[in-house]
Amino acid sequence: MRLAEANNAALLPENLRDDFPILAQTVHGDKPLVFLDSAASSQRPRQVIDAIVHCYEHDYANVHRGIHVLSERATDGYELARRKVKEFIGAEHAHEVIFTAGTTASINTVARSWGDANVGAGDEILLTPMEHHSNLVPWFQLAERTGAVVRHLPMTAEGLLEVDRLGEFLTDKTKLVAFTAVSNTLGTVNPVAEICRQAREAGVVTVVDAAQSAPHMATDVQALGCDFLAFSGHKLCGPSGVGVLYGREALLEATPPFLGGGSMINRVYDDRFTPADLPAKFEAGTPPIAPAIALGAAIDYLQAIGLERIHAHEQALVAQAWERLSAIEGIRLLGPSPVEHGADIRAGLVSFVLDRPHAHDIAQLLDNEGVAVRAGHHCTQPLHDRLGITASTRASFYLYNTPAEIDALADALAGVRERFKPSGRKRRRRVEDF
Ligand code: PMP
């Protein structure tokens, strides 16, 4: 989509915010809450909260085991949620959907199960410079355990992966490429299908971190051609404590389970076991029952609105934010410019640094105005090192944010910069002064 089209994109229903009771509050006295921290964790609509309450009030018991009515209802709800996820991501089979605790748990599961079975000394694991620590550390740990080598696909200065150089990095030794669909710091939307295509041709397995894409744009694992894909419930209007690992059937079948315990077995003997079929093989112990059911409700909610509309709405907010924030003196916006590259290059977040004050002070001063943003390294320390900064401030948007909230952010930020602008005076004003 071109930027002009994004600006004109039909906005979502005005009464949509009424679904999110938490947003209808003031903070610090009379400041309306402007919640711009959904990339860390989104808010959830009443429909999802109701699904959790309904489960605990009417249908809760442990799943798959009990021959009683509550267990049957809970099992039905849990398995229905799995089928909803299957449709949501375009998987071929429901048993390719594994419920986990979140993206981090999903990626660790791949590293421990598929990784330990398939990666050896001297093999190469290809990552990118814009990965979240959740898509770095499990691979570093795998490399430590196996003697494999970690490499990085290069990135341009403005935060675009150099996909045209991917061929150089897919060597005979490359076993796996793990990369994010959307950068949680830069906002860059990566060409997932193209990376997967090249990897597949080279016989390399792909792991897609969809934590920041699944909530905001349509996902189709078959069209993307990925082998594994991970995302979290709490970033897409669902509860925390539940996430998804998608794996292609053939790969999951051939992969030994990582966590051992109840539910993941077919038969246990004195000294050995045989694993259960998919998906139970990868769901040891009591799973996140009510959270998974509520994740199903979140998917219903998002699909009723439409992921395309949500994405278009966020692109319009990004276009507005980019225009308003670029006008602030002393600001550096991180990631590729949507003006230069078009709206499709970015998802719904904008990170920035000001020449002064520090990112944490900015977040505190914005919070004083009711504007909730995130400051720090956003679990992307290597990326911040490459950008030559230690921290940034991130405003992230979701379906419930409005153009008026982008204006509130821009006005508050302009006010912060104005107070801290170089005055010629010797003494630097400190955040405590305000
Ligand atoms: N990857 C990315 C790109 C993320 O933004 C996040 C969450 N900040 C994660 C992984 C980790 O997700 P979780 O904490 O839900 O496991």
PDB file of C-alpha atoms and ligand atoms in Angstrom, residues 39-40 101-105 107 131-135 180 182-184 209-212 231-235 378-379 394, ligand 1:
ATOM      1  CA  ALA A  39       4.015  -4.153  21.285  1.00  0.00           C
ATOM      2  CA  ALA A  40       4.979  -5.142  24.832  1.00  0.00           C
ATOM      3  CA  ALA A 101       3.472 -20.374  27.199  1.00  0.00           C
ATOM      4  CA  GLY A 102       4.385 -17.777  24.530  1.00  0.00           C
ATOM      5  CA  THR A 103       6.832 -16.896  21.771  1.00  0.00           C
ATOM      6  CA  THR A 104       9.843 -17.401  24.020  1.00  0.00           C
ATOM      7  CA  ALA A 105       8.697 -20.877  25.023  1.00  0.00           C
ATOM      8  CA  ILE A 107      11.354 -20.775  20.115  1.00  0.00           C
ATOM      9  CA  GLU A 131      16.202 -10.130  16.578  1.00  0.00           C
ATOM     10  CA  HIS A 132      14.566  -9.989  19.990  1.00  0.00           C
ATOM     11  CA  HIS A 133      16.634 -11.696  22.696  1.00  0.00           C
ATOM     12  CA  SER A 134      14.029 -14.500  22.584  1.00  0.00           C
ATOM     13  CA  ASN A 135      15.183 -15.305  19.066  1.00  0.00           C
ATOM     14  CA  THR A 180      11.536 -11.975  12.925  1.00  0.00           C
ATOM     15  CA  VAL A 182       8.419  -7.635  12.124  1.00  0.00           C
ATOM     16  CA  SER A 183      11.108  -5.925  14.196  1.00  0.00           C
ATOM     17  CA  ASN A 184       9.805  -4.957  17.627  1.00  0.00           C
ATOM     18  CA  ASP A 209       9.249 -15.069  15.087  1.00  0.00           C
ATOM     19  CA  ALA A 210       5.733 -13.756  14.453  1.00  0.00           C
ATOM     20  CA  ALA A 211       5.301 -12.095  17.878  1.00  0.00           C
ATOM     21  CA  GLN A 212       4.918  -8.665  16.254  1.00  0.00           C
ATOM     22  CA  PHE A 231       3.668 -16.000  18.532  1.00  0.00           C
ATOM     23  CA  SER A 232       2.163 -14.961  21.892  1.00  0.00           C
ATOM     24  CA  GLY A 233      -1.459 -14.616  22.961  1.00  0.00           C
ATOM     25  CA  HIS A 234      -0.941 -11.528  25.109  1.00  0.00           C
ATOM     26  CA  LYS A 235       0.108  -9.348  22.171  1.00  0.00           C
ATOM     27  CA  HIS A 378      13.283  -3.536  24.053  1.00  0.00           C
ATOM     28  CA  CYS A 379      15.207  -6.843  24.357  1.00  0.00           C
ATOM     29  CA  ARG A 394       8.954   3.182  21.552  1.00  0.00           C
TER      30      ARG A 394
HETATM   31  N1  PMP B   1       9.931 -11.707  19.730  1.00  0.00           N
HETATM   32  C1  PMP B   1       9.530 -10.458  19.529  1.00  0.00           C
HETATM   33  C2  PMP B   1       9.782  -9.801  18.202  1.00  0.00           C
HETATM   34  C3  PMP B   1       8.881  -9.777  20.558  1.00  0.00           C
HETATM   35  O1  PMP B   1       8.506  -8.508  20.372  1.00  0.00           O
HETATM   36  C4  PMP B   1       8.652 -10.425  21.787  1.00  0.00           C
HETATM   37  C5  PMP B   1       7.955  -9.715  22.938  1.00  0.00           C
HETATM   38  N2  PMP B   1       8.473  -8.471  23.230  1.00  0.00           N
HETATM   39  C6  PMP B   1       9.082 -11.737  21.936  1.00  0.00           C
HETATM   40  C7  PMP B   1       9.707 -12.352  20.883  1.00  0.00           C
HETATM   41  C8  PMP B   1       8.881 -12.486  23.205  1.00  0.00           C
HETATM   42  O2  PMP B   1       7.544 -12.713  23.451  1.00  0.00           O
HETATM   43  P1  PMP B   1       7.049 -13.312  24.850  1.00  0.00           P
HETATM   44  O3  PMP B   1       7.663 -12.448  25.908  1.00  0.00           O
HETATM   45  O4  PMP B   1       5.574 -13.201  24.797  1.00  0.00           O
HETATM   46  O5  PMP B   1       7.533 -14.725  24.925  1.00  0.00           O
END
